[in-house]
CSV table of C-alpha atoms and ligand atoms in Angstrom, one decimal:
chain,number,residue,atom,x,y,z
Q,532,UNK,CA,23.2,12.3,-1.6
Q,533,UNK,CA,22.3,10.7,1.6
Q,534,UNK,CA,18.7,8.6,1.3
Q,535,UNK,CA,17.3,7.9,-2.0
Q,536,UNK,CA,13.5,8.2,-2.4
Q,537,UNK,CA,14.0,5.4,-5.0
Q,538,UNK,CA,14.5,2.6,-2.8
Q,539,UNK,CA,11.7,0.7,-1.7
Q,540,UNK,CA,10.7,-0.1,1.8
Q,541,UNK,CA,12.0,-3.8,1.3
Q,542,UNK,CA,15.8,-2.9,-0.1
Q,543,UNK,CA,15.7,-0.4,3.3
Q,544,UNK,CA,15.3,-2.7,5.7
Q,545,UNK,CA,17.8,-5.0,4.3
Q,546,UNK,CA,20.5,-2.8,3.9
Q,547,UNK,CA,19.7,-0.8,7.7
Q,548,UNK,CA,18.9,-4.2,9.6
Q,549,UNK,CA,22.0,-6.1,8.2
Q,550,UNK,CA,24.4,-3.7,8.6
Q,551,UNK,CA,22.7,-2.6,12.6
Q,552,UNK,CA,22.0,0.9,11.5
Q,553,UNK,CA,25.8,1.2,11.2
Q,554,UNK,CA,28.5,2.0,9.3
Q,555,UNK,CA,30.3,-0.7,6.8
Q,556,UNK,CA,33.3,0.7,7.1
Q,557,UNK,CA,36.0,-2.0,9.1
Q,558,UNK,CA,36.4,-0.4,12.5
Q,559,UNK,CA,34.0,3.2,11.9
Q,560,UNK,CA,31.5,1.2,13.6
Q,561,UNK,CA,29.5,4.7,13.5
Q,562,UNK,CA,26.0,4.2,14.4
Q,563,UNK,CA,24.1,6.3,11.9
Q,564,UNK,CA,21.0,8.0,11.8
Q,565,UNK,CA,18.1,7.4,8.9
Q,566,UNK,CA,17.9,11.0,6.8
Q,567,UNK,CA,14.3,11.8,7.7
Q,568,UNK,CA,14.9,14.7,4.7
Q,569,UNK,CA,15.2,18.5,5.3
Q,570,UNK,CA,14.7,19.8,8.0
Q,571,UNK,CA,14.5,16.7,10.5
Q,572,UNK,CA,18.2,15.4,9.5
Q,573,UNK,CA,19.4,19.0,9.5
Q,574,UNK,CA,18.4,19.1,13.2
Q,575,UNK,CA,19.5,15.6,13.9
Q,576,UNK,CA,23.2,16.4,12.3
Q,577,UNK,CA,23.0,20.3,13.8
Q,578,UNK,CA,23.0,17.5,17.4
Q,579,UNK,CA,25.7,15.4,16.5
Q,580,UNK,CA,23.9,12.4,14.8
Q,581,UNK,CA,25.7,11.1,11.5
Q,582,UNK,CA,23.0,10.6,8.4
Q,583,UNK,CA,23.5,7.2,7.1
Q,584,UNK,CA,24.3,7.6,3.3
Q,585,UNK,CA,22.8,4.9,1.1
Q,586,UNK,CA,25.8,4.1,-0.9
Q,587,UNK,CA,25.4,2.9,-4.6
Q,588,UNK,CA,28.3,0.1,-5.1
Q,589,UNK,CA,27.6,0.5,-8.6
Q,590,UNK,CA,26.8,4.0,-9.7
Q,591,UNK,CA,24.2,4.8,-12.0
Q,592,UNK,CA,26.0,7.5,-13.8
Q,593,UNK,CA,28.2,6.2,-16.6
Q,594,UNK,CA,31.0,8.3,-15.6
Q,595,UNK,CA,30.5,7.2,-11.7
Q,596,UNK,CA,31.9,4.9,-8.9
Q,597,UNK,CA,32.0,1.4,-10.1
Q,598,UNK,CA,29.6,2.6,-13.2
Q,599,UNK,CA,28.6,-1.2,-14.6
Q,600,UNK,CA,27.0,-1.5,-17.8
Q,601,UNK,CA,25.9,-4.9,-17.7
Q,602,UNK,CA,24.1,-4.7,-14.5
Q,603,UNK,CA,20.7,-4.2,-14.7
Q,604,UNK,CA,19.3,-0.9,-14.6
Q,605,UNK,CA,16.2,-1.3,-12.3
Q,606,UNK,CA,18.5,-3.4,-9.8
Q,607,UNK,CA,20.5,0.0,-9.0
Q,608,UNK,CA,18.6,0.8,-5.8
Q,609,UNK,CA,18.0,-2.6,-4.7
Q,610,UNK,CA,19.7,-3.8,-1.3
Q,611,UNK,CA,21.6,-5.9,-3.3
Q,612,UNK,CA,23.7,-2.9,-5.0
Q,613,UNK,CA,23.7,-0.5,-2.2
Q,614,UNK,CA,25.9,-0.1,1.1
Q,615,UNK,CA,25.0,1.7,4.0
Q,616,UNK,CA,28.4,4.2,5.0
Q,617,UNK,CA,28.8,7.1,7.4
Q,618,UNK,CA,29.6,10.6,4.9
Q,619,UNK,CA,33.1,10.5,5.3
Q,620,UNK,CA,33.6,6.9,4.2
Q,621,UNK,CA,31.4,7.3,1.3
Q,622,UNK,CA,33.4,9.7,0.3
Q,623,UNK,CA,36.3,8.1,0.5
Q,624,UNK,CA,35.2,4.7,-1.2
Q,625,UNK,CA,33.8,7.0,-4.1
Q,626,UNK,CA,36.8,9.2,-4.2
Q,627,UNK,CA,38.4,9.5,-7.7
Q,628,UNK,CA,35.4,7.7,-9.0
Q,629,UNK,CA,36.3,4.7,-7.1
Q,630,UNK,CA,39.5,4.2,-8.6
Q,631,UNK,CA,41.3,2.5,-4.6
Q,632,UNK,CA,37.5,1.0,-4.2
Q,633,UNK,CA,36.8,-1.6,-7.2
Q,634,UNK,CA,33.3,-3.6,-7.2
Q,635,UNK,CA,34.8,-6.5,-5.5
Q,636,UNK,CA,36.2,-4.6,-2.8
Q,637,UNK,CA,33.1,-2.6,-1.8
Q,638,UNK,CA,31.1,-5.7,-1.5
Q,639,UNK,CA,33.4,-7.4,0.5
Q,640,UNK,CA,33.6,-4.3,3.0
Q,641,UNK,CA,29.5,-5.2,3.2
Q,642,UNK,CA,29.7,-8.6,3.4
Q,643,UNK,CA,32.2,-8.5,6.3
Q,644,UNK,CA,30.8,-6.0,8.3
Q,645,UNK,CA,27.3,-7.6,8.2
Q,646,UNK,CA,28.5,-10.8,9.1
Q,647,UNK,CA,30.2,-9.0,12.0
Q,648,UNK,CA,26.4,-7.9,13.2
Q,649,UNK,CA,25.4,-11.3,13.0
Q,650,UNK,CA,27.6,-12.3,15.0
Q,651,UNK,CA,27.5,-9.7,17.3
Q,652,UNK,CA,23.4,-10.4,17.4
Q,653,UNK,CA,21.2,-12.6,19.6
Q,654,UNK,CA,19.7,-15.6,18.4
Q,655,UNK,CA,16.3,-13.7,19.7
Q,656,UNK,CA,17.1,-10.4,18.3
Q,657,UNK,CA,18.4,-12.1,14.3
Q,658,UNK,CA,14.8,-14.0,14.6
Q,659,UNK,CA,12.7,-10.5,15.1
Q,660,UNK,CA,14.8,-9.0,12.4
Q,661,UNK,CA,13.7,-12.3,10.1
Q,662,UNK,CA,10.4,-11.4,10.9
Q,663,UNK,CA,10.6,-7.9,9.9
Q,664,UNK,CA,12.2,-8.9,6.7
Q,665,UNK,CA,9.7,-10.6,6.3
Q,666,UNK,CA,7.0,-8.2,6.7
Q,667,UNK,CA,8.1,-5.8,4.5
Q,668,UNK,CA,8.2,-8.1,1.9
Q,669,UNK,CA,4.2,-9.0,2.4
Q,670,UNK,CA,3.8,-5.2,2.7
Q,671,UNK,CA,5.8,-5.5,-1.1
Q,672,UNK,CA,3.6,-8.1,-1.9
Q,673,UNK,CA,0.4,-6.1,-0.9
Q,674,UNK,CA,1.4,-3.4,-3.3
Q,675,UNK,CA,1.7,-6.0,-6.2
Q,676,UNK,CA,-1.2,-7.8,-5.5
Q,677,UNK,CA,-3.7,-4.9,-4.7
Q,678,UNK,CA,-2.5,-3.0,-7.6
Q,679,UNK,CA,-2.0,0.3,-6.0
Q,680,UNK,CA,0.0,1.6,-8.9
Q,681,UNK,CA,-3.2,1.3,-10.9
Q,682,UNK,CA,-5.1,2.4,-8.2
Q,683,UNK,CA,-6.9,4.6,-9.9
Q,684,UNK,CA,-8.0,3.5,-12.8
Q,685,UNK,CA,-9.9,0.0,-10.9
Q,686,UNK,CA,-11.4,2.6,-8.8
Q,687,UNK,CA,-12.2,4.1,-12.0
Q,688,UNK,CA,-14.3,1.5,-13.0
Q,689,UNK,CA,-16.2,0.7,-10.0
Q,690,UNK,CA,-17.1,3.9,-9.7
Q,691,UNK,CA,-18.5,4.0,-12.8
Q,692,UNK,CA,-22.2,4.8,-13.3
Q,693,UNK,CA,-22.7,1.4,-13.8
Q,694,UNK,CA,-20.2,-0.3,-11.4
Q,695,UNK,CA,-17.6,-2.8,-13.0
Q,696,UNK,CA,-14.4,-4.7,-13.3
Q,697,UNK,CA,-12.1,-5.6,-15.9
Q,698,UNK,CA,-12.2,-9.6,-15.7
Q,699,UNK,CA,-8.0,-9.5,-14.6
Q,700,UNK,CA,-8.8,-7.1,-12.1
Q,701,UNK,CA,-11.6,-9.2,-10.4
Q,702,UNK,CA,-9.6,-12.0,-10.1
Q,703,UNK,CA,-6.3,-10.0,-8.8
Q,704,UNK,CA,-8.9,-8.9,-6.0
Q,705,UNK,CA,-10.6,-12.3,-4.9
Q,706,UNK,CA,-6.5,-13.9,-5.3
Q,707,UNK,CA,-5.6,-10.4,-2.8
Q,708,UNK,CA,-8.5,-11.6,-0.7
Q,709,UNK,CA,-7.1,-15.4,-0.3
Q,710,UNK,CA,-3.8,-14.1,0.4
Q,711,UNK,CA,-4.8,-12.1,2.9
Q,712,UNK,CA,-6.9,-14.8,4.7
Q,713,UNK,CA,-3.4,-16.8,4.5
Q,714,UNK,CA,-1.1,-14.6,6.1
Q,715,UNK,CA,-0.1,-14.5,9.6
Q,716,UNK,CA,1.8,-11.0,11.3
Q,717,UNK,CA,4.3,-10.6,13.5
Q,718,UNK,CA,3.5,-9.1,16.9
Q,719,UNK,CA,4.7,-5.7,17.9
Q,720,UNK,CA,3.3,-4.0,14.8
Q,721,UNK,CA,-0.1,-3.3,16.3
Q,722,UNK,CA,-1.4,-0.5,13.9
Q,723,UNK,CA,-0.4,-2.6,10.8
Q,724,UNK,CA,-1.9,-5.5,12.0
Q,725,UNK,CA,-4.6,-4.0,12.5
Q,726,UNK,CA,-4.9,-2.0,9.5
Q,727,UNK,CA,-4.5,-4.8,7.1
Q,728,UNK,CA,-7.1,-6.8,8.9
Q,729,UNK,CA,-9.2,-4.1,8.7
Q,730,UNK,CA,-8.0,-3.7,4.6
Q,731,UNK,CA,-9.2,-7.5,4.6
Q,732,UNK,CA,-12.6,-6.7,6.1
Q,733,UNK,CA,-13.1,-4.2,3.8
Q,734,UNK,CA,-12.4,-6.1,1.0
Q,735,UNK,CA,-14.1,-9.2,2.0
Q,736,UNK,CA,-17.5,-7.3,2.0
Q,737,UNK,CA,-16.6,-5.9,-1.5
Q,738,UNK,CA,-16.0,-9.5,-2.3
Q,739,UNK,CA,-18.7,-10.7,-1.4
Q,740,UNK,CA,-21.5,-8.0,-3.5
Q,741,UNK,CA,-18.8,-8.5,-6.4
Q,742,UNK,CA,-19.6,-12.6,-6.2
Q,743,UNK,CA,-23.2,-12.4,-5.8
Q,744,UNK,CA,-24.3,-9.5,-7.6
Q,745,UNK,CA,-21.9,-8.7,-10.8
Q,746,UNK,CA,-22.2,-10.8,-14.1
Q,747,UNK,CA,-19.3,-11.6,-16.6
Q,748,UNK,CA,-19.6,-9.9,-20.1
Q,749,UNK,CA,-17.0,-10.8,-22.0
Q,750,UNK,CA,-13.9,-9.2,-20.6
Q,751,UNK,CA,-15.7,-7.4,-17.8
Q,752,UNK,CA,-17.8,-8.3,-15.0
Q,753,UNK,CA,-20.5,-5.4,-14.0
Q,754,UNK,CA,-24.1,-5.1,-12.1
Q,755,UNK,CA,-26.3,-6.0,-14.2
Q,756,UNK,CA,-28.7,-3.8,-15.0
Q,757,UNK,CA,-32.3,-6.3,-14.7
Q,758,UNK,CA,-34.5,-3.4,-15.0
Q,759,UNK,CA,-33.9,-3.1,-19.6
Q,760,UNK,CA,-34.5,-6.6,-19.7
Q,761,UNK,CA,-37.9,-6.8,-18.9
Q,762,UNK,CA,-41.2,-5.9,-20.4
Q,763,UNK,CA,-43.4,-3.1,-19.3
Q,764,UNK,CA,-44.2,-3.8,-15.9
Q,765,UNK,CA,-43.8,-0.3,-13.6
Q,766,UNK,CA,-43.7,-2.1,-10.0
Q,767,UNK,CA,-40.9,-4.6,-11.3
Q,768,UNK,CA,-39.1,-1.6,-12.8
Q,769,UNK,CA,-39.2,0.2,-9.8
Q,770,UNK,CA,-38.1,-2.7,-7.5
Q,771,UNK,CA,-35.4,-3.6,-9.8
Q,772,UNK,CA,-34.1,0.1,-10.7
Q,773,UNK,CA,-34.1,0.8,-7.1
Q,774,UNK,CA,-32.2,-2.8,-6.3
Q,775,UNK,CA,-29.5,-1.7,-9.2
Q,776,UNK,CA,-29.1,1.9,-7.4
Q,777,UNK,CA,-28.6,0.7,-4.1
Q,778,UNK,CA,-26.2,-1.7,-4.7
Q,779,UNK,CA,-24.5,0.4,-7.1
Q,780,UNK,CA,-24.2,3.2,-4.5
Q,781,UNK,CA,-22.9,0.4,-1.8
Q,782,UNK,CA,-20.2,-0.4,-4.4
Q,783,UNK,CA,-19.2,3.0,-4.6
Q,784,UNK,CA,-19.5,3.5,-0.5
Q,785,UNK,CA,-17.3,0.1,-0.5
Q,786,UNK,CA,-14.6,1.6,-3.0
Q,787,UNK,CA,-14.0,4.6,-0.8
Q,788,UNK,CA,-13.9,2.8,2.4
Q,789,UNK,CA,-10.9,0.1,0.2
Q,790,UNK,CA,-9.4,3.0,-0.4
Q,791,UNK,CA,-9.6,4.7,2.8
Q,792,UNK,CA,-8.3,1.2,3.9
Q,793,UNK,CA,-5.1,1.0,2.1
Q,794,UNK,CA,-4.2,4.4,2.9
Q,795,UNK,CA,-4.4,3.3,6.9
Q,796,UNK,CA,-2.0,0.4,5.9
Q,797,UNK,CA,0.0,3.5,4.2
Q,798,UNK,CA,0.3,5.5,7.5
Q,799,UNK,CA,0.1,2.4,9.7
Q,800,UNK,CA,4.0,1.0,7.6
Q,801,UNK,CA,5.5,4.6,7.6
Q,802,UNK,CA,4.4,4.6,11.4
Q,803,UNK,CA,5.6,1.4,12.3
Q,804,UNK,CA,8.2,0.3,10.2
Q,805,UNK,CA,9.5,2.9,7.6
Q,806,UNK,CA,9.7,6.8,8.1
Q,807,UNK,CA,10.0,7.1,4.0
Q,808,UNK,CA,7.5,4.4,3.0
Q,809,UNK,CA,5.7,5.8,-0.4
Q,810,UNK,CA,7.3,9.6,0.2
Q,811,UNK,CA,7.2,9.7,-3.3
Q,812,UNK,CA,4.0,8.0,-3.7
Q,813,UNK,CA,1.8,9.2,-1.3
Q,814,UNK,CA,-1.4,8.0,-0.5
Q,815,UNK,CA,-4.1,6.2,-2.7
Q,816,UNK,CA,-6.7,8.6,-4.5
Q,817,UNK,CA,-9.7,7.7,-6.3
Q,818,UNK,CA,-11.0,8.1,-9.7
Q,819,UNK,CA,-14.5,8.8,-10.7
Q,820,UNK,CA,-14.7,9.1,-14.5
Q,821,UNK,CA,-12.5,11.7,-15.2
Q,822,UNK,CA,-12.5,13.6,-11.8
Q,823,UNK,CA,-10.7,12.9,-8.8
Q,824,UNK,CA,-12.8,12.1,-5.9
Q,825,UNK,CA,-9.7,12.4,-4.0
Q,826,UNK,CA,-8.9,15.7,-4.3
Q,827,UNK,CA,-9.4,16.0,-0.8
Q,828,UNK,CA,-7.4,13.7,0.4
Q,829,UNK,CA,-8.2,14.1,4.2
Q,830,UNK,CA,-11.5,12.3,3.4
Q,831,UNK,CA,-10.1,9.4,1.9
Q,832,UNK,CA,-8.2,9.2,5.2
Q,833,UNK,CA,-9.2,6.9,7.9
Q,834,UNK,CA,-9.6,8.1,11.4
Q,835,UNK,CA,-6.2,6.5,13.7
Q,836,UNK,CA,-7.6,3.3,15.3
Q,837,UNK,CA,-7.9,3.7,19.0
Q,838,UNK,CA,-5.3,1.5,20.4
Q,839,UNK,CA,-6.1,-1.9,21.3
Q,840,UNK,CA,-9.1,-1.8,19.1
Q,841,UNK,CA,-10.1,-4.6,16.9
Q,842,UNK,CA,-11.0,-4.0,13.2
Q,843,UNK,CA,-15.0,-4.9,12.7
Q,844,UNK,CA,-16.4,-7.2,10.3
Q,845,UNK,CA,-18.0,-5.0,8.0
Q,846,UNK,CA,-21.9,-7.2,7.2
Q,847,UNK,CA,-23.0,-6.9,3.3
Q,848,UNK,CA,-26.2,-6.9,4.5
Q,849,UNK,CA,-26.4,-4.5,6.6
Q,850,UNK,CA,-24.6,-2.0,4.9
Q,851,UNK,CA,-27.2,-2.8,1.9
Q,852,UNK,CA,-30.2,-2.7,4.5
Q,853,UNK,CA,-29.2,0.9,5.5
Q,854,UNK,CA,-28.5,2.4,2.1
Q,855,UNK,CA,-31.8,1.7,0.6
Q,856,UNK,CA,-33.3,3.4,3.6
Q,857,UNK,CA,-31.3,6.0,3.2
Q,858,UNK,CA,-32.0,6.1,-0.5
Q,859,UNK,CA,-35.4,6.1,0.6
Q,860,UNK,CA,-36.1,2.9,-1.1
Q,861,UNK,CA,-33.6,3.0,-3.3
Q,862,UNK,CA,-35.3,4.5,-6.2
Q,863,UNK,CA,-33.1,6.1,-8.3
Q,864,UNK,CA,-35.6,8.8,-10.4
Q,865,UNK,CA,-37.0,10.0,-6.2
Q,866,UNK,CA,-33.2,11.3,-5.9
Q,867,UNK,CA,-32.5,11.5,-2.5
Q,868,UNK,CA,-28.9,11.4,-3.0
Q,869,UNK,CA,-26.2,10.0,-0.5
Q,870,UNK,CA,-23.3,12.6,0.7
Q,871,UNK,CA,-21.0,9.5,-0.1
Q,872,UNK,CA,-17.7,11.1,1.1
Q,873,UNK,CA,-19.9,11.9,4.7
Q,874,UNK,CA,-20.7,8.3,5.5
Q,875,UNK,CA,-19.3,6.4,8.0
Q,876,UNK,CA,-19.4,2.8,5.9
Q,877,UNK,CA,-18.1,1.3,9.3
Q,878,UNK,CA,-21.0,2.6,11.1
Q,879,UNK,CA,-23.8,1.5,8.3
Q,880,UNK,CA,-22.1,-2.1,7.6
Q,881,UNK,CA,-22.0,-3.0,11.5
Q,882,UNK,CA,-23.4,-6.1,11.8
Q,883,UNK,CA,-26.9,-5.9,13.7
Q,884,UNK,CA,-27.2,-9.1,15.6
R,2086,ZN,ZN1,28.4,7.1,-3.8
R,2087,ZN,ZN1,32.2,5.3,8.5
């Protein structure tokens, strides 16, 4: 078993960048190659390039290597338990069940041979690889904070016919948005720089309708609906029915362009930084009610950035300006109905001045 789809893209770059893409082994020294999965590594290996095997030090088969039954189970695959060996030396450190190659041993053979790399590193080139360690642990801490493993279902509620939020979720998204404002990224990772400022921008403008618009309800924070709580009055009904539909239809035009968002950041990190970031995963797809609206997934994809370009600051208003006239007014009961999944949110939240 060479990679392991299991390991996340921090543990990865700890294990690969501390041990120089190389083998722990004292003196194999072979440079080894990341296992791209079938067929890439079969054509790197059918050219003479060695697949780096990710190497538990303790196994997590009972009757394996090194098997430890008082270490944690979810820190199996973390950098912390894992060393990075060419095939034939993982073979021999696991031989027998690691009967020559006790626990001790196996993480001395790591320790030794990654201090050998920094020693053999720059100053310059141990500071870029701090930096990248440090990336991929906001890139961690983006997936924590912005909740994509429950993507879904907080799309799933501002979606909703009547746009809302759980109260936790609201405040993980305006605590995401401060983070966000906070952080500061390396150069010479242009398309995920970009993509998270654009993620930011995004968000920000959600923010912002979320903050002026949406009311707290016990648990949950939603658009109020004005229009049932006043008497009979048809023009105020129509203004505020039609001011309730476009603002819902802009949250839902906002959630699609988030999600659109974090996907880019997706693409942008396995780009950039990590050939097998979210393999398993995958993108981010949307809920609405009980369908997917991201069954097709190409159009919760955002186009590639043009190089050099900078993200735009997408304007509440004028996203709002544009769907009511393309709502034609807004009301709700005149139906002129917005292809949601064929705007260009970009394009309608431009700011006009
Ligand atoms: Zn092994
Ligand atoms: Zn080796």
């Amino acid at each position: 078993m060479g990679i392991r789809l299991s390991i996340s893209v921090v543990d990865r770059k700890l294990l690969w960048g501390r041990s120089a893409n190389r083998c722990a082994w004292p003196a194999c020294n072979q440079r080894l190659a990341l296992n791209l999965l079938n067929p890439e590594a079969d054509i790197l290996r059918d050219h003479g390039a060695v697949i780096g095997e990710e190497a538990h030090i303790r196994s997590a088969r009972q009757i394996g290597p090194r098997y430890d039954p008082q270490y944690p189970r979810e820190k199996l695959d973390t950098y912390g338990n894992l060393v990075l060996l060419c095939p034939t030396h993982h073979a021999i450190v696991d031989k027998d069940e690691g009967a020559a190659w006790p626990t001790d041993a196996v993480e001395n053979l790591k320790a030794t041979h990654e201090r050998a790399v920094d020693e053999a590193t720059s100053a310059t080139d141990l500071a870029v690889r701090d930096l990248e360690e440090l990336l991929v642990a906001q890139i961690a801490n983006w997936e924590i904070k912005a909740r994509l493993a429950t993507w879904r279902a907080m799309t799933s509620h501002l979606n909703n016919v009547y746009p809302q939020l759980r109260q936790d979720e609201a405040d993980g998204l305006f605590e995401l948005g401060a983070w966000l404002l906070e952080r500061r990224w390396p150069d010479g990772y242009p398309r995920i720089v970009y993509a998270f400022e654009n993620f930011r921008q995004v968000l920000t403008c959600l923010l912002e309708l979320i903050g002026r618009s949406f009311e707290a309800k016990g648990q949950i924070f939603e658009l109020p609906r004005e229009h049932k709580r006043i008497g009979w009055n048809a023009s105020l009904y129509t203004e505020l029915i039609s001011d309730f539909n476009v603002k819902a239809n802009v949250v839902w035009l906002l959630t699609m362009e988030l999600t659109r968002a974090a996907n880019l950041i997706i693409s942008a990190v396995a780009a950039e930084l990590d050939p097998l970031y979210r393999l398993t995963e995958g993108y981010v797809l949307l809920q609405d009610g009980d369908a997917f609206w991201g069954i097709e997934l190409s159009r919760l994809q955002h186009p590639t950035p043009k190089p050099d370009s900078v993200p735009q600051v997408y304007s509440l208003q004028a996203l709002i300006d544009r769907t009511r006239v393309e709502l034609d007014g807004g009301d709700p009961r005149s139906e002129p109905d917005i292809d949601l999944y064929a705007v260009d949110v970009s394009e309608w939240a431009r700011p006009t001045d």
